[in-house]
Amino acid sequence: MEQRVSLITLAVSDIEASAQFYEALGWLRVPSPDGVIAFDLIGQTLGLYPRKALAEDLGIPADTIGGFSGITLAHNVRSAEEVAPIIERAVAAGGRLLKPAQDIFWGGFVGYFADLDGHVWEVAHNPFAPLSKEGAFCWDGYGEPKKAE
Amino acid sequence: MEQRVSLITLAVSDIEASAQFYEALGWLRVPSPDGVIAFDLIGQTLGLYPRKALAEDLGIPADTIGGFSGITLAHNVRSAEEVAPIIERAVAAGGRLLKPAQDIFWGGFVGYFADLDGHVWEVAHNPFAPLSKEGAFCWDGYGEPKKAE
């Protein structure tokens, strides 16, 4: 099994409202199969998919989807100053503030919000693991603070 | 907000057992901060993190993490024949079979398993959206079946 996640699927209760939430963050949809709304990430796709349809695919009752399974999606940025405005924008678009942007014990600057269906996003600046020019994130060689590429 | 997920964090109850599960699938750890076990994906990192630590970071009780929030992580492969063996390997490593590999209505071949903490993985072959040489997945230009690069 190679190491990749091709598609992150977020089950949502109102797919059009959720799409508008991500568009309000500045994201652009790409063409996708009927019933899915997709956003291109780096080498990967984020798909919004109705909760009911996911339940059918998995053969489980739709009302067993909910709660918080402990998956968070981190969006890393190139400077600490970028963190708070993204979280404010998410909250303005109907997201829920989970933790305001703040220093965190490991030396980063981090905040959390939840989208319309409670999916948890971390917005983070990690001075120890700067993003590549293309936006790639990797801990390889983790240790000392590094200059961004 | 640029379009990327830098880090997918999976909250787990036993971080070492979970790491061994992913290693049994053939994945390799990379150096990472204390308390996190990390695997490099394409331009992204998958991190295993104790449920309790995530609860502390978020300021929520640890016992509110659980259930199924409706996020699935899809691992796409280059041929239908690769799907079932990956799912069998996951089950042999202690994962839970959710749906055996099978044809699905949209023309793909798909199966699902859950990891030790119930995080849901889809293993999929999508003949309409072949992976790039580097393993990137994208629905852009979605429509007709295409030849893999």
PDB file of C-alpha atoms in Angstrom:
ATOM      1  CA  MET A   1       0.000   0.000   0.000  1.00  0.00           C
ATOM      2  CA  GLU A   2       1.609   3.241  -1.122  1.00  0.00           C
ATOM      3  CA  GLN A   3       1.415   6.259   1.169  1.00  0.00           C
ATOM      4  CA  ARG A   4      -1.266   8.578  -0.041  1.00  0.00           C
ATOM      5  CA  VAL A   5      -4.761   9.810   0.679  1.00  0.00           C
ATOM      6  CA  SER A   6      -6.379  10.460  -2.688  1.00  0.00           C
ATOM      7  CA  LEU A   7      -9.664  11.831  -1.505  1.00  0.00           C
ATOM      8  CA  ILE A   8     -10.892  13.197   1.790  1.00  0.00           C
ATOM      9  CA  THR A   9     -14.660  12.870   1.896  1.00  0.00           C
ATOM     10  CA  LEU A  10     -16.667  14.990   4.301  1.00  0.00           C
ATOM     11  CA  ALA A  11     -20.231  13.820   4.844  1.00  0.00           C
ATOM     12  CA  VAL A  12     -22.510  16.845   5.009  1.00  0.00           C
ATOM     13  CA  SER A  13     -26.183  17.421   5.662  1.00  0.00           C
ATOM     14  CA  ASP A  14     -26.677  20.149   3.036  1.00  0.00           C
ATOM     15  CA  ILE A  15     -24.145  19.800   0.233  1.00  0.00           C
ATOM     16  CA  GLU A  16     -24.856  23.145  -1.425  1.00  0.00           C
ATOM     17  CA  ALA A  17     -24.636  25.072   1.858  1.00  0.00           C
ATOM     18  CA  SER A  18     -21.358  23.309   2.649  1.00  0.00           C
ATOM     19  CA  ALA A  19     -19.965  24.100  -0.771  1.00  0.00           C
ATOM     20  CA  GLN A  20     -20.802  27.757  -0.236  1.00  0.00           C
ATOM     21  CA  PHE A  21     -19.000  27.638   3.100  1.00  0.00           C
ATOM     22  CA  TYR A  22     -15.787  26.425   1.466  1.00  0.00           C
ATOM     23  CA  GLU A  23     -16.213  28.872  -1.390  1.00  0.00           C
ATOM     24  CA  ALA A  24     -16.518  31.651   1.192  1.00  0.00           C
ATOM     25  CA  LEU A  25     -13.068  30.608   2.405  1.00  0.00           C
ATOM     26  CA  GLY A  26     -11.788  31.269  -1.097  1.00  0.00           C
ATOM     27  CA  TRP A  27     -11.855  27.771  -2.531  1.00  0.00           C
ATOM     28  CA  LEU A  28     -12.875  26.883  -6.091  1.00  0.00           C
ATOM     29  CA  ARG A  29     -14.888  23.841  -7.146  1.00  0.00           C
ATOM     30  CA  VAL A  30     -13.682  21.505  -9.865  1.00  0.00           C
ATOM     31  CA  PRO A  31     -15.852  19.356 -12.136  1.00  0.00           C
ATOM     32  CA  SER A  32     -16.867  16.181 -10.323  1.00  0.00           C
ATOM     33  CA  PRO A  33     -19.276  13.276 -10.555  1.00  0.00           C
ATOM     34  CA  ASP A  34     -22.963  13.931  -9.916  1.00  0.00           C
ATOM     35  CA  GLY A  35     -23.794  14.113  -6.241  1.00  0.00           C
ATOM     36  CA  VAL A  36     -20.310  15.125  -5.111  1.00  0.00           C
ATOM     37  CA  ILE A  37     -18.849  18.620  -4.881  1.00  0.00           C
ATOM     38  CA  ALA A  38     -15.085  18.629  -5.159  1.00  0.00           C
ATOM     39  CA  PHE A  39     -12.191  20.938  -4.401  1.00  0.00           C
ATOM     40  CA  ASP A  40      -8.698  20.258  -5.659  1.00  0.00           C
ATOM     41  CA  LEU A  41      -5.995  20.074  -3.041  1.00  0.00           C
ATOM     42  CA  ILE A  42      -2.342  19.352  -3.753  1.00  0.00           C
ATOM     43  CA  GLY A  43      -2.347  15.964  -5.466  1.00  0.00           C
ATOM     44  CA  GLN A  44      -5.565  15.209  -3.686  1.00  0.00           C
ATOM     45  CA  THR A  45      -9.246  16.061  -3.693  1.00  0.00           C
ATOM     46  CA  LEU A  46     -11.620  17.129  -0.943  1.00  0.00           C
ATOM     47  CA  GLY A  47     -15.136  15.925  -1.655  1.00  0.00           C
ATOM     48  CA  LEU A  48     -18.402  16.988  -0.059  1.00  0.00           C
ATOM     49  CA  TYR A  49     -20.917  14.181  -0.097  1.00  0.00           C
ATOM     50  CA  PRO A  50     -24.408  13.896   1.412  1.00  0.00           C
ATOM     51  CA  ARG A  51     -24.446  12.134   4.740  1.00  0.00           C
ATOM     52  CA  LYS A  52     -27.312   9.926   3.540  1.00  0.00           C
ATOM     53  CA  ALA A  53     -25.384   8.822   0.462  1.00  0.00           C
ATOM     54  CA  LEU A  54     -22.314   7.938   2.513  1.00  0.00           C
ATOM     55  CA  ALA A  55     -24.491   5.961   4.910  1.00  0.00           C
ATOM     56  CA  GLU A  56     -25.916   4.033   1.958  1.00  0.00           C
ATOM     57  CA  ASP A  57     -22.449   3.359   0.535  1.00  0.00           C
ATOM     58  CA  LEU A  58     -21.308   2.029   3.898  1.00  0.00           C
ATOM     59  CA  GLY A  59     -24.543   0.187   4.643  1.00  0.00           C
ATOM     60  CA  ILE A  60     -25.065   1.965   7.961  1.00  0.00           C
ATOM     61  CA  PRO A  61     -27.995   4.041   9.284  1.00  0.00           C
ATOM     62  CA  ALA A  62     -27.564   7.735   8.421  1.00  0.00           C
ATOM     63  CA  ASP A  63     -28.256   8.726  12.019  1.00  0.00           C
ATOM     64  CA  THR A  64     -25.135   6.902  13.182  1.00  0.00           C
ATOM     65  CA  ILE A  65     -23.073   9.566  11.401  1.00  0.00           C
ATOM     66  CA  GLY A  66     -22.362  12.459  13.726  1.00  0.00           C
ATOM     67  CA  GLY A  67     -20.283  13.257  16.766  1.00  0.00           C
ATOM     68  CA  PHE A  68     -16.536  13.682  16.541  1.00  0.00           C
ATOM     69  CA  SER A  69     -14.420  10.728  15.549  1.00  0.00           C
ATOM     70  CA  GLY A  70     -11.161  12.488  16.288  1.00  0.00           C
ATOM     71  CA  ILE A  71     -10.013  13.395  12.800  1.00  0.00           C
ATOM     72  CA  THR A  72      -8.738  16.919  12.294  1.00  0.00           C
ATOM     73  CA  LEU A  73      -7.622  18.483   9.035  1.00  0.00           C
ATOM     74  CA  ALA A  74      -4.810  20.974   9.387  1.00  0.00           C
ATOM     75  CA  HIS A  75      -4.334  23.814   6.962  1.00  0.00           C
ATOM     76  CA  ASN A  76      -0.815  25.141   7.485  1.00  0.00           C
ATOM     77  CA  VAL A  77       0.177  28.657   6.529  1.00  0.00           C
ATOM     78  CA  ARG A  78       3.483  30.433   6.002  1.00  0.00           C
ATOM     79  CA  SER A  79       3.268  32.947   8.843  1.00  0.00           C
ATOM     80  CA  ALA A  80       1.582  33.289  12.240  1.00  0.00           C
ATOM     81  CA  GLU A  81      -0.214  36.403  10.989  1.00  0.00           C
ATOM     82  CA  GLU A  82      -2.231  34.360   8.501  1.00  0.00           C
ATOM     83  CA  VAL A  83      -3.879  32.140  11.109  1.00  0.00           C
ATOM     84  CA  ALA A  84      -6.458  34.419  12.765  1.00  0.00           C
ATOM     85  CA  PRO A  85      -7.891  35.960   9.564  1.00  0.00           C
ATOM     86  CA  ILE A  86      -8.668  32.512   8.143  1.00  0.00           C
ATOM     87  CA  ILE A  87     -10.466  31.493  11.305  1.00  0.00           C
ATOM     88  CA  GLU A  88     -12.403  34.772  11.326  1.00  0.00           C
ATOM     89  CA  ARG A  89     -13.390  34.207   7.742  1.00  0.00           C
ATOM     90  CA  ALA A  90     -14.604  30.698   8.541  1.00  0.00           C
ATOM     91  CA  VAL A  91     -16.675  31.935  11.460  1.00  0.00           C
ATOM     92  CA  ALA A  92     -18.133  34.745   9.335  1.00  0.00           C
ATOM     93  CA  ALA A  93     -19.169  32.090   6.798  1.00  0.00           C
ATOM     94  CA  GLY A  94     -21.098  30.131   9.428  1.00  0.00           C
ATOM     95  CA  GLY A  95     -18.353  27.984  10.903  1.00  0.00           C
ATOM     96  CA  ARG A  96     -17.958  27.502  14.626  1.00  0.00           C
ATOM     97  CA  LEU A  97     -14.985  28.846  16.570  1.00  0.00           C
ATOM     98  CA  LEU A  98     -13.450  26.011  18.558  1.00  0.00           C
ATOM     99  CA  LYS A  99     -10.245  27.684  19.726  1.00  0.00           C
ATOM    100  CA  PRO A 100      -9.059  31.192  18.902  1.00  0.00           C
ATOM    101  CA  ALA A 101      -5.656  31.569  17.242  1.00  0.00           C
ATOM    102  CA  GLN A 102      -2.981  31.378  19.922  1.00  0.00           C
ATOM    103  CA  ASP A 103       0.513  30.242  20.769  1.00  0.00           C
ATOM    104  CA  ILE A 104       0.701  26.534  21.469  1.00  0.00           C
ATOM    105  CA  PHE A 105       3.145  24.669  23.705  1.00  0.00           C
ATOM    106  CA  TRP A 106       5.226  23.194  20.883  1.00  0.00           C
ATOM    107  CA  GLY A 107       6.077  26.612  19.530  1.00  0.00           C
ATOM    108  CA  GLY A 108       3.475  27.067  16.819  1.00  0.00           C
ATOM    109  CA  PHE A 109       0.536  29.411  16.427  1.00  0.00           C
ATOM    110  CA  VAL A 110      -2.743  27.586  16.025  1.00  0.00           C
ATOM    111  CA  GLY A 111      -6.522  27.957  16.024  1.00  0.00           C
ATOM    112  CA  TYR A 112      -9.415  25.609  15.368  1.00  0.00           C
ATOM    113  CA  PHE A 113     -12.807  25.953  13.744  1.00  0.00           C
ATOM    114  CA  ALA A 114     -15.560  23.519  12.781  1.00  0.00           C
ATOM    115  CA  ASP A 115     -17.359  23.619   9.449  1.00  0.00           C
ATOM    116  CA  LEU A 116     -21.160  23.505   9.095  1.00  0.00           C
ATOM    117  CA  ASP A 117     -21.225  19.788   9.926  1.00  0.00           C
ATOM    118  CA  GLY A 118     -18.733  19.896  12.774  1.00  0.00           C
ATOM    119  CA  HIS A 119     -15.710  18.733  10.777  1.00  0.00           C
ATOM    120  CA  VAL A 120     -12.709  20.094  12.630  1.00  0.00           C
ATOM    121  CA  TRP A 121     -10.070  22.248  10.939  1.00  0.00           C
ATOM    122  CA  GLU A 122      -6.834  23.390  12.498  1.00  0.00           C
ATOM    123  CA  VAL A 123      -5.188  26.459  10.995  1.00  0.00           C
ATOM    124  CA  ALA A 124      -1.537  26.421  11.941  1.00  0.00           C
ATOM    125  CA  HIS A 125       1.792  28.087  11.538  1.00  0.00           C
ATOM    126  CA  ASN A 126       4.611  25.696  12.377  1.00  0.00           C
ATOM    127  CA  PRO A 127       7.980  27.490  12.365  1.00  0.00           C
ATOM    128  CA  PHE A 128       9.766  24.134  12.622  1.00  0.00           C
ATOM    129  CA  ALA A 129       8.280  22.710   9.421  1.00  0.00           C
ATOM    130  CA  PRO A 130       7.874  25.436   6.799  1.00  0.00           C
ATOM    131  CA  LEU A 131       5.840  24.635   3.718  1.00  0.00           C
ATOM    132  CA  SER A 132       7.627  24.010   0.459  1.00  0.00           C
ATOM    133  CA  LYS A 133       7.227  26.445  -2.411  1.00  0.00           C
ATOM    134  CA  GLU A 134       4.360  24.257  -3.663  1.00  0.00           C
ATOM    135  CA  GLY A 135       2.740  24.187  -0.232  1.00  0.00           C
ATOM    136  CA  ALA A 136       3.827  20.681   0.717  1.00  0.00           C
ATOM    137  CA  PHE A 137       4.130  19.870   4.414  1.00  0.00           C
ATOM    138  CA  CYS A 138       6.480  17.286   5.851  1.00  0.00           C
ATOM    139  CA  TRP A 139       8.133  16.684   9.206  1.00  0.00           C
ATOM    140  CA  ASP A 140      11.158  14.950   7.722  1.00  0.00           C
ATOM    141  CA  GLY A 141      14.267  16.345   9.340  1.00  0.00           C
ATOM    142  CA  TYR A 142      12.183  17.831  12.150  1.00  0.00           C
ATOM    143  CA  GLY A 143      14.162  19.679  14.769  1.00  0.00           C
ATOM    144  CA  GLU A 144      15.370  23.255  14.489  1.00  0.00           C
ATOM    145  CA  PRO A 145      13.366  26.213  13.228  1.00  0.00           C
ATOM    146  CA  LYS A 146      13.871  26.541   9.483  1.00  0.00           C
ATOM    147  CA  LYS A 147      13.587  29.327   7.002  1.00  0.00           C
ATOM    148  CA  ALA A 148      10.630  28.999   4.641  1.00  0.00           C
ATOM    149  CA  GLU A 149      11.575  28.026   1.071  1.00  0.00           C
TER     150      GLU A 149
ATOM    151  CA  MET B   1      -7.115  30.474   2.123  1.00  0.00           C
ATOM    152  CA  GLU B   2      -5.168  28.322  -0.290  1.00  0.00           C
ATOM    153  CA  GLN B   3      -6.473  24.854  -1.067  1.00  0.00           C
ATOM    154  CA  ARG B   4      -4.520  22.310   0.869  1.00  0.00           C
ATOM    155  CA  VAL B   5      -4.691  19.955   3.806  1.00  0.00           C
ATOM    156  CA  SER B   6      -1.228  19.873   5.326  1.00  0.00           C
ATOM    157  CA  LEU B   7      -1.808  17.315   8.017  1.00  0.00           C
ATOM    158  CA  ILE B   8      -4.503  14.755   8.647  1.00  0.00           C
ATOM    159  CA  THR B   9      -4.532  13.934  12.349  1.00  0.00           C
ATOM    160  CA  LEU B  10      -6.118  10.720  13.543  1.00  0.00           C
ATOM    161  CA  ALA B  11      -6.834  10.587  17.257  1.00  0.00           C
ATOM    162  CA  VAL B  12      -6.007   7.125  18.552  1.00  0.00           C
ATOM    163  CA  SER B  13      -6.300   5.352  21.871  1.00  0.00           C
ATOM    164  CA  ASP B  14      -2.982   3.472  21.653  1.00  0.00           C
ATOM    165  CA  ILE B  15      -0.527   5.344  19.471  1.00  0.00           C
ATOM    166  CA  GLU B  16       2.070   2.566  19.252  1.00  0.00           C
ATOM    167  CA  ALA B  17      -0.519  -0.072  18.342  1.00  0.00           C
ATOM    168  CA  SER B  18      -1.931   2.249  15.695  1.00  0.00           C
ATOM    169  CA  ALA B  19       1.508   2.935  14.277  1.00  0.00           C
ATOM    170  CA  GLN B  20       2.088  -0.794  13.998  1.00  0.00           C
ATOM    171  CA  PHE B  21      -1.211  -1.141  12.163  1.00  0.00           C
ATOM    172  CA  TYR B  22      -0.134   1.379   9.510  1.00  0.00           C
ATOM    173  CA  GLU B  23       3.316  -0.154   9.337  1.00  0.00           C
ATOM    174  CA  ALA B  24       1.674  -3.517   8.706  1.00  0.00           C
ATOM    175  CA  LEU B  25       0.062  -1.925   5.651  1.00  0.00           C
ATOM    176  CA  GLY B  26       3.557  -1.141   4.401  1.00  0.00           C
ATOM    177  CA  TRP B  27       3.906   2.459   5.536  1.00  0.00           C
ATOM    178  CA  LEU B  28       7.099   3.986   6.930  1.00  0.00           C
ATOM    179  CA  ARG B  29       7.308   6.501   9.787  1.00  0.00           C
ATOM    180  CA  VAL B  30       9.176   9.762   9.432  1.00  0.00           C
ATOM    181  CA  PRO B  31      10.826  11.767  12.232  1.00  0.00           C
ATOM    182  CA  SER B  32       8.212  13.835  14.032  1.00  0.00           C
ATOM    183  CA  PRO B  33       7.684  15.833  17.206  1.00  0.00           C
ATOM    184  CA  ASP B  34       7.427  13.983  20.502  1.00  0.00           C
ATOM    185  CA  GLY B  35       3.995  12.505  21.081  1.00  0.00           C
ATOM    186  CA  VAL B  36       3.064  12.274  17.401  1.00  0.00           C
ATOM    187  CA  ILE B  37       3.794   9.449  14.986  1.00  0.00           C
ATOM    188  CA  ALA B  38       3.896  10.612  11.388  1.00  0.00           C
ATOM    189  CA  PHE B  39       3.720   9.133   7.923  1.00  0.00           C
ATOM    190  CA  ASP B  40       4.569  11.133   4.830  1.00  0.00           C
ATOM    191  CA  LEU B  41       1.886  11.305   2.189  1.00  0.00           C
ATOM    192  CA  ILE B  42       2.205  13.242  -1.068  1.00  0.00           C
ATOM    193  CA  GLY B  43       2.850  16.828   0.005  1.00  0.00           C
ATOM    194  CA  GLN B  44       1.079  16.071   3.227  1.00  0.00           C
ATOM    195  CA  THR B  45       1.493  14.225   6.486  1.00  0.00           C
ATOM    196  CA  LEU B  46      -0.705  11.760   8.317  1.00  0.00           C
ATOM    197  CA  GLY B  47      -0.225  12.034  12.064  1.00  0.00           C
ATOM    198  CA  LEU B  48      -1.305   9.659  14.813  1.00  0.00           C
ATOM    199  CA  TYR B  49      -1.978  11.491  18.039  1.00  0.00           C
ATOM    200  CA  PRO B  50      -3.348  10.305  21.379  1.00  0.00           C
ATOM    201  CA  ARG B  51      -7.052  10.936  21.799  1.00  0.00           C
ATOM    202  CA  LYS B  52      -6.400  12.445  25.210  1.00  0.00           C
ATOM    203  CA  ALA B  53      -3.865  14.923  23.843  1.00  0.00           C
ATOM    204  CA  LEU B  54      -6.209  16.023  21.069  1.00  0.00           C
ATOM    205  CA  ALA B  55      -8.984  16.505  23.617  1.00  0.00           C
ATOM    206  CA  GLU B  56      -6.653  18.705  25.666  1.00  0.00           C
ATOM    207  CA  ASP B  57      -5.654  20.733  22.614  1.00  0.00           C
ATOM    208  CA  LEU B  58      -9.298  21.301  21.765  1.00  0.00           C
ATOM    209  CA  GLY B  59     -10.408  21.821  25.358  1.00  0.00           C
ATOM    210  CA  ILE B  60     -13.034  19.088  25.197  1.00  0.00           C
ATOM    211  CA  PRO B  61     -13.561  15.968  27.338  1.00  0.00           C
ATOM    212  CA  ALA B  62     -11.689  12.962  25.884  1.00  0.00           C
ATOM    213  CA  ASP B  63     -14.802  10.815  26.103  1.00  0.00           C
ATOM    214  CA  THR B  64     -16.583  13.049  23.591  1.00  0.00           C
ATOM    215  CA  ILE B  65     -14.203  11.750  20.926  1.00  0.00           C
ATOM    216  CA  GLY B  66     -15.627   8.647  19.296  1.00  0.00           C
ATOM    217  CA  GLY B  67     -18.390   7.635  16.958  1.00  0.00           C
ATOM    218  CA  PHE B  68     -18.214   8.387  13.263  1.00  0.00           C
ATOM    219  CA  SER B  69     -18.228  11.989  12.143  1.00  0.00           C
ATOM    220  CA  GLY B  70     -18.557  11.108   8.481  1.00  0.00           C
ATOM    221  CA  ILE B  71     -15.016  11.631   7.266  1.00  0.00           C
ATOM    222  CA  THR B  72     -13.558   8.947   5.056  1.00  0.00           C
ATOM    223  CA  LEU B  73     -10.042   8.795   3.680  1.00  0.00           C
ATOM    224  CA  ALA B  74      -9.778   7.237   0.246  1.00  0.00           C
ATOM    225  CA  HIS B  75      -6.660   5.487  -0.931  1.00  0.00           C
ATOM    226  CA  ASN B  76      -6.933   5.143  -4.698  1.00  0.00           C
ATOM    227  CA  VAL B  77      -5.037   2.505  -6.622  1.00  0.00           C
ATOM    228  CA  ARG B  78      -4.169   1.989 -10.280  1.00  0.00           C
ATOM    229  CA  SER B  79      -6.144  -1.186 -10.925  1.00  0.00           C
ATOM    230  CA  ALA B  80      -9.222  -2.974  -9.571  1.00  0.00           C
ATOM    231  CA  GLU B  81      -7.037  -5.977  -8.706  1.00  0.00           C
ATOM    232  CA  GLU B  82      -5.160  -3.975  -6.075  1.00  0.00           C
ATOM    233  CA  VAL B  83      -8.223  -3.183  -3.964  1.00  0.00           C
ATOM    234  CA  ALA B  84      -9.028  -6.497  -2.243  1.00  0.00           C
ATOM    235  CA  PRO B  85      -5.449  -7.382  -1.179  1.00  0.00           C
ATOM    236  CA  ILE B  86      -5.064  -4.043   0.629  1.00  0.00           C
ATOM    237  CA  ILE B  87      -8.305  -4.573   2.501  1.00  0.00           C
ATOM    238  CA  GLU B  88      -7.284  -8.131   3.397  1.00  0.00           C
ATOM    239  CA  ARG B  89      -3.958  -6.848   4.680  1.00  0.00           C
ATOM    240  CA  ALA B  90      -5.713  -4.233   6.823  1.00  0.00           C
ATOM    241  CA  VAL B  91      -8.036  -6.831   8.304  1.00  0.00           C
ATOM    242  CA  ALA B  92      -5.128  -9.187   8.974  1.00  0.00           C
ATOM    243  CA  ALA B  93      -3.422  -6.329  10.846  1.00  0.00           C
ATOM    244  CA  GLY B  94      -6.429  -5.865  13.156  1.00  0.00           C
ATOM    245  CA  GLY B  95      -8.595  -3.542  11.078  1.00  0.00           C
ATOM    246  CA  ARG B  96     -12.303  -4.085  10.689  1.00  0.00           C
ATOM    247  CA  LEU B  97     -13.894  -5.003   7.368  1.00  0.00           C
ATOM    248  CA  LEU B  98     -16.693  -2.538   6.630  1.00  0.00           C
ATOM    249  CA  LYS B  99     -17.472  -3.467   3.028  1.00  0.00           C
ATOM    250  CA  PRO B 100     -15.717  -6.084   0.920  1.00  0.00           C
ATOM    251  CA  ALA B 101     -14.168  -4.951  -2.371  1.00  0.00           C
ATOM    252  CA  GLN B 102     -16.903  -4.788  -4.997  1.00  0.00           C
ATOM    253  CA  ASP B 103     -18.215  -2.975  -8.051  1.00  0.00           C
ATOM    254  CA  ILE B 104     -19.958   0.253  -7.167  1.00  0.00           C
ATOM    255  CA  PHE B 105     -22.744   2.033  -9.056  1.00  0.00           C
ATOM    256  CA  TRP B 106     -20.557   4.781 -10.500  1.00  0.00           C
ATOM    257  CA  GLY B 107     -18.301   2.302 -12.254  1.00  0.00           C
ATOM    258  CA  GLY B 108     -15.473   1.932  -9.768  1.00  0.00           C
ATOM    259  CA  PHE B 109     -14.292  -0.962  -7.629  1.00  0.00           C
ATOM    260  CA  VAL B 110     -14.292  -0.134  -3.948  1.00  0.00           C
ATOM    261  CA  GLY B 111     -14.015  -1.571  -0.453  1.00  0.00           C
ATOM    262  CA  TYR B 112     -13.942  -0.082   3.032  1.00  0.00           C
ATOM    263  CA  PHE B 113     -12.130  -0.900   6.243  1.00  0.00           C
ATOM    264  CA  ALA B 114     -11.790   0.803   9.625  1.00  0.00           C
ATOM    265  CA  ASP B 115      -8.508   1.142  11.467  1.00  0.00           C
ATOM    266  CA  LEU B 116      -8.035   0.246  15.147  1.00  0.00           C
ATOM    267  CA  ASP B 117      -9.899   3.387  16.245  1.00  0.00           C
ATOM    268  CA  GLY B 118     -12.709   3.171  13.724  1.00  0.00           C
ATOM    269  CA  HIS B 119     -11.270   5.697  11.259  1.00  0.00           C
ATOM    270  CA  VAL B 120     -12.777   4.785   7.906  1.00  0.00           C
ATOM    271  CA  TRP B 121     -10.654   4.080   4.833  1.00  0.00           C
ATOM    272  CA  GLU B 122     -11.959   3.532   1.350  1.00  0.00           C
ATOM    273  CA  VAL B 123      -9.710   1.660  -1.054  1.00  0.00           C
ATOM    274  CA  ALA B 124     -10.787   2.474  -4.577  1.00  0.00           C
ATOM    275  CA  HIS B 125     -10.055   2.054  -8.222  1.00  0.00           C
ATOM    276  CA  ASN B 126     -11.680   4.801 -10.261  1.00  0.00           C
ATOM    277  CA  PRO B 127     -11.298   4.143 -14.006  1.00  0.00           C
ATOM    278  CA  PHE B 128     -12.589   7.656 -14.744  1.00  0.00           C
ATOM    279  CA  ALA B 129      -9.875   9.432 -12.769  1.00  0.00           C
ATOM    280  CA  PRO B 130      -6.557   7.599 -13.049  1.00  0.00           C
ATOM    281  CA  LEU B 131      -3.762   8.629 -10.737  1.00  0.00           C
ATOM    282  CA  SER B 132      -0.906  10.663 -12.129  1.00  0.00           C
ATOM    283  CA  LYS B 133       2.558   9.139 -12.325  1.00  0.00           C
ATOM    284  CA  GLU B 134       3.244  10.674  -8.900  1.00  0.00           C
ATOM    285  CA  GLY B 135       0.015   9.291  -7.472  1.00  0.00           C
ATOM    286  CA  ALA B 136      -1.968  12.531  -7.531  1.00  0.00           C
ATOM    287  CA  PHE B 137      -5.743  12.286  -7.758  1.00  0.00           C
ATOM    288  CA  CYS B 138      -7.972  14.909  -9.313  1.00  0.00           C
ATOM    289  CA  TRP B 139     -11.429  14.951 -10.873  1.00  0.00           C
ATOM    290  CA  ASP B 140     -10.645  17.822 -13.199  1.00  0.00           C
ATOM    291  CA  GLY B 141     -11.878  16.945 -16.659  1.00  0.00           C
ATOM    292  CA  TYR B 142     -14.063  14.202 -15.225  1.00  0.00           C
ATOM    293  CA  GLY B 143     -16.111  12.290 -17.778  1.00  0.00           C
ATOM    294  CA  GLU B 144     -14.857   9.458 -19.918  1.00  0.00           C
ATOM    295  CA  PRO B 145     -12.691   6.560 -18.782  1.00  0.00           C
ATOM    296  CA  LYS B 146      -9.045   7.480 -19.236  1.00  0.00           C
ATOM    297  CA  LYS B 147      -5.815   5.594 -19.612  1.00  0.00           C
ATOM    298  CA  ALA B 148      -3.532   5.802 -16.593  1.00  0.00           C
ATOM    299  CA  GLU B 149      -0.431   7.971 -17.106  1.00  0.00           C
TER     300      GLU B 149
END
